[in-house]
Short mmCIF file of C-alpha atoms in Angstrom, two decimals:
data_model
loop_
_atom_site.label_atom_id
_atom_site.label_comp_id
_atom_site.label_asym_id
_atom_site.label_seq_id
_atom_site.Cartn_x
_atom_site.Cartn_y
_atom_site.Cartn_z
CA UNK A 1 17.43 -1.62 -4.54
CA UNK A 2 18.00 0.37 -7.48
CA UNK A 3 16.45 4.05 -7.61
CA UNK A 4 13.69 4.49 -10.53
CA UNK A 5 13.22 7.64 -12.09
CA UNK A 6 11.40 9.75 -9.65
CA UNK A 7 9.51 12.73 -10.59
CA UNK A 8 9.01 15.37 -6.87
CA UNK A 9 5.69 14.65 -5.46
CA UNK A 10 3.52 11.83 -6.01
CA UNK A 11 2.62 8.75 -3.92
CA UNK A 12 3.66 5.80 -2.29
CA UNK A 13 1.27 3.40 -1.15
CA UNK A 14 2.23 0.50 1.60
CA UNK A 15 -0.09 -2.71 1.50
CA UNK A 16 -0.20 -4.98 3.74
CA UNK A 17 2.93 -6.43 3.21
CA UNK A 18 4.53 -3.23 2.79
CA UNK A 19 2.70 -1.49 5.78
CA UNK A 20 4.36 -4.84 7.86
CA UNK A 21 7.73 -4.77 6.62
CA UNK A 22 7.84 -1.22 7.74
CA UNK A 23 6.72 -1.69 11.12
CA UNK A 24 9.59 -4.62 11.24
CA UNK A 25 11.94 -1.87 10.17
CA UNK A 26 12.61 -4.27 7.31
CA UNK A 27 15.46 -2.67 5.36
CA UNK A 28 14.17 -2.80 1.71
CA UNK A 29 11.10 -0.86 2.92
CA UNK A 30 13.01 1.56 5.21
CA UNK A 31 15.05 2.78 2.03
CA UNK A 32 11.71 3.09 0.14
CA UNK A 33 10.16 5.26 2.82
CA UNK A 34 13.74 7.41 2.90
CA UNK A 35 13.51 7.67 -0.58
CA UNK A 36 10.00 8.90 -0.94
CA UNK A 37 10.13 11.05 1.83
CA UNK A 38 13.47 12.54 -0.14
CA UNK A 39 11.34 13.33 -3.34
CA UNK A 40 8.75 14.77 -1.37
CA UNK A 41 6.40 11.80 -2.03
CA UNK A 42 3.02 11.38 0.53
CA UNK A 43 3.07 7.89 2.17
CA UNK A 44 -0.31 6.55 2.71
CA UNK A 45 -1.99 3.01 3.43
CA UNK A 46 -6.03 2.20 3.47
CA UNK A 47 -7.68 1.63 6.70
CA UNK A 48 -8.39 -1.59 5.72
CA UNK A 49 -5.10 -2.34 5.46
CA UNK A 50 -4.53 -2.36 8.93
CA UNK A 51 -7.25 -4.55 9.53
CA UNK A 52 -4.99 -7.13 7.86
CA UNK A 53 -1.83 -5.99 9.87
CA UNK A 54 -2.57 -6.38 13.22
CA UNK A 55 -2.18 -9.77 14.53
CA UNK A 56 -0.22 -11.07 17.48
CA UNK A 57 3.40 -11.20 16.53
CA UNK A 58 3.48 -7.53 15.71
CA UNK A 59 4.68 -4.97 18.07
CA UNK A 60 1.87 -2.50 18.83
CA UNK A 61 4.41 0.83 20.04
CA UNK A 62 6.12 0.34 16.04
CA UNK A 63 3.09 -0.07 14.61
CA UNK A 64 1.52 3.21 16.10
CA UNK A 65 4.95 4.92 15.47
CA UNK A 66 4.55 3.83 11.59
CA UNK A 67 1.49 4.68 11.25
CA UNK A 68 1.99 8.30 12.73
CA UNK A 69 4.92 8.68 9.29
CA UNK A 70 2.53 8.05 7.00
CA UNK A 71 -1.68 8.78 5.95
CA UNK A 72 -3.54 6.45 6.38
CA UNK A 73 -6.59 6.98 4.08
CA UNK A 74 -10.72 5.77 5.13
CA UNK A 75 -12.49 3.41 3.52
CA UNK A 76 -15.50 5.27 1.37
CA UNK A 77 -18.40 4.49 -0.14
CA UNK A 78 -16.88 5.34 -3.75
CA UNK A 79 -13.43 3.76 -2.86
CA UNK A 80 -15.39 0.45 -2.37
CA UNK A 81 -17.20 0.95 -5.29
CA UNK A 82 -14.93 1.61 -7.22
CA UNK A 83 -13.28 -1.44 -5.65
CA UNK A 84 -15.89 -3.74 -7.11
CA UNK A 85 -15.92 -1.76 -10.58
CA UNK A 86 -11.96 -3.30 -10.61
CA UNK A 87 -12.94 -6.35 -9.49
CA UNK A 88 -15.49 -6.69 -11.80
CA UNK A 89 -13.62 -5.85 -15.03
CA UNK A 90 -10.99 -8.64 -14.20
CA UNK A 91 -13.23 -11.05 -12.98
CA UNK A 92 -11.98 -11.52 -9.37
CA UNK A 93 -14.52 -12.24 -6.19
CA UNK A 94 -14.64 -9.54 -3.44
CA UNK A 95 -14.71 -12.95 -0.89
CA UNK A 96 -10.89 -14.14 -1.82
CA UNK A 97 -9.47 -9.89 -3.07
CA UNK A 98 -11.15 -7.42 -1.31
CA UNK A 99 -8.52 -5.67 0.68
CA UNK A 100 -6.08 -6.32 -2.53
CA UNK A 101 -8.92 -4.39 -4.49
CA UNK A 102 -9.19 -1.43 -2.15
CA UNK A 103 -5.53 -1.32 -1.84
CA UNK A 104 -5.76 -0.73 -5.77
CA UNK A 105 -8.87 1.73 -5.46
CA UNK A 106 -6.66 3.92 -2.96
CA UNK A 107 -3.54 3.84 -4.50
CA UNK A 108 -5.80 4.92 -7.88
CA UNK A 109 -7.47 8.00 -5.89
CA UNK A 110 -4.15 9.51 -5.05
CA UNK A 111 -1.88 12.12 -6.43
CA UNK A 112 0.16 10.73 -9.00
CA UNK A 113 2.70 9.57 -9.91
CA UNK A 114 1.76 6.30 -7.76
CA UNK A 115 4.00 3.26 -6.74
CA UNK A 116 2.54 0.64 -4.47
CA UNK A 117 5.38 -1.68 -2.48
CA UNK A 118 3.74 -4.93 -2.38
CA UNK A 119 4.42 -8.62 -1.98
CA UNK A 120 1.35 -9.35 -4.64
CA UNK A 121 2.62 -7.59 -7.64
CA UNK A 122 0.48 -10.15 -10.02
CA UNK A 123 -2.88 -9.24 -8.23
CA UNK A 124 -2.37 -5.58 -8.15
CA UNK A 125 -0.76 -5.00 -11.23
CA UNK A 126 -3.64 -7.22 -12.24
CA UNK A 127 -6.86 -5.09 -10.44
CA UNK A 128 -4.81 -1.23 -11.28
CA UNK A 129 -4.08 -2.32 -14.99
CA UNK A 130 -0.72 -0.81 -15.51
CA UNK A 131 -2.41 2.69 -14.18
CA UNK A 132 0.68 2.31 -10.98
CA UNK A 133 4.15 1.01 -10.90
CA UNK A 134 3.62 -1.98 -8.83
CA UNK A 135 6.84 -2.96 -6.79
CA UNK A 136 7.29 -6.53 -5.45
CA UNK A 137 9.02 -6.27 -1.99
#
């Protein structure tokens, strides 16, 4: 993992990939998390993200440890909007990207600058238009 230029603040933002790999303690992600947390960065996922997490296989006491390390930000009436206002200007259905889309409408809401640790760079870097760096994990 090489270290990008990092200005002191800022945001990282865990999808649902990202938000899993940390709960696994997955290494790439763990030095992410370090490094943010180093540059003073805030750490947040959307709700509905962990809609999309939780599923058998995953360990319940890591995932509430995780999620207490990081913010994990609500679902709103103008997040969703805005949502469908990305959506919309790429042509995408809400039905097959509508957790990638809110992913993208949180990570755009938040203090910048924003990077977003993924496994879908195409989609996201798609929906937030160049507006985050978009890291494939």
């Amino acid at each position: 993992m090489t270290r990008p230029a990092a200005v002191p603040g800022g945001t990282l933002v865990l999808d649902g990939e990202g938000l899993a790999k940390a709960v696994q303690r997955d290494r790439d992600v763990t030095g992410w998390l370090a490094l943010a947390r180093a540059d003073d960065m805030r750490v947040i996922t959307s709700a509905v993200t962990l809609v999309e997490v939780v599923h058998p296989p995953i360990r319940r006491p890591a995932f509430e440890w995780t999620l207490s390390r990081l913010v994990v930000e609500p679902v709103t009436e103008p997040l969703a909007r805005h949502a469908a206002v990305l959506l919309d200007e790429v042509g995408l259905h809400g039905h097959t990207y509508a957790i990638d889309a809110m992913v993208c409408a949180t990570a755009l809401a938040a203090p910048g600058p924003v990077t977003v640790l993924t496994s879908d760079p195409e989609d996201l870097m798609m929906l937030c238009g160049g507006r985050v760096t978009v890291i494939k994990i």
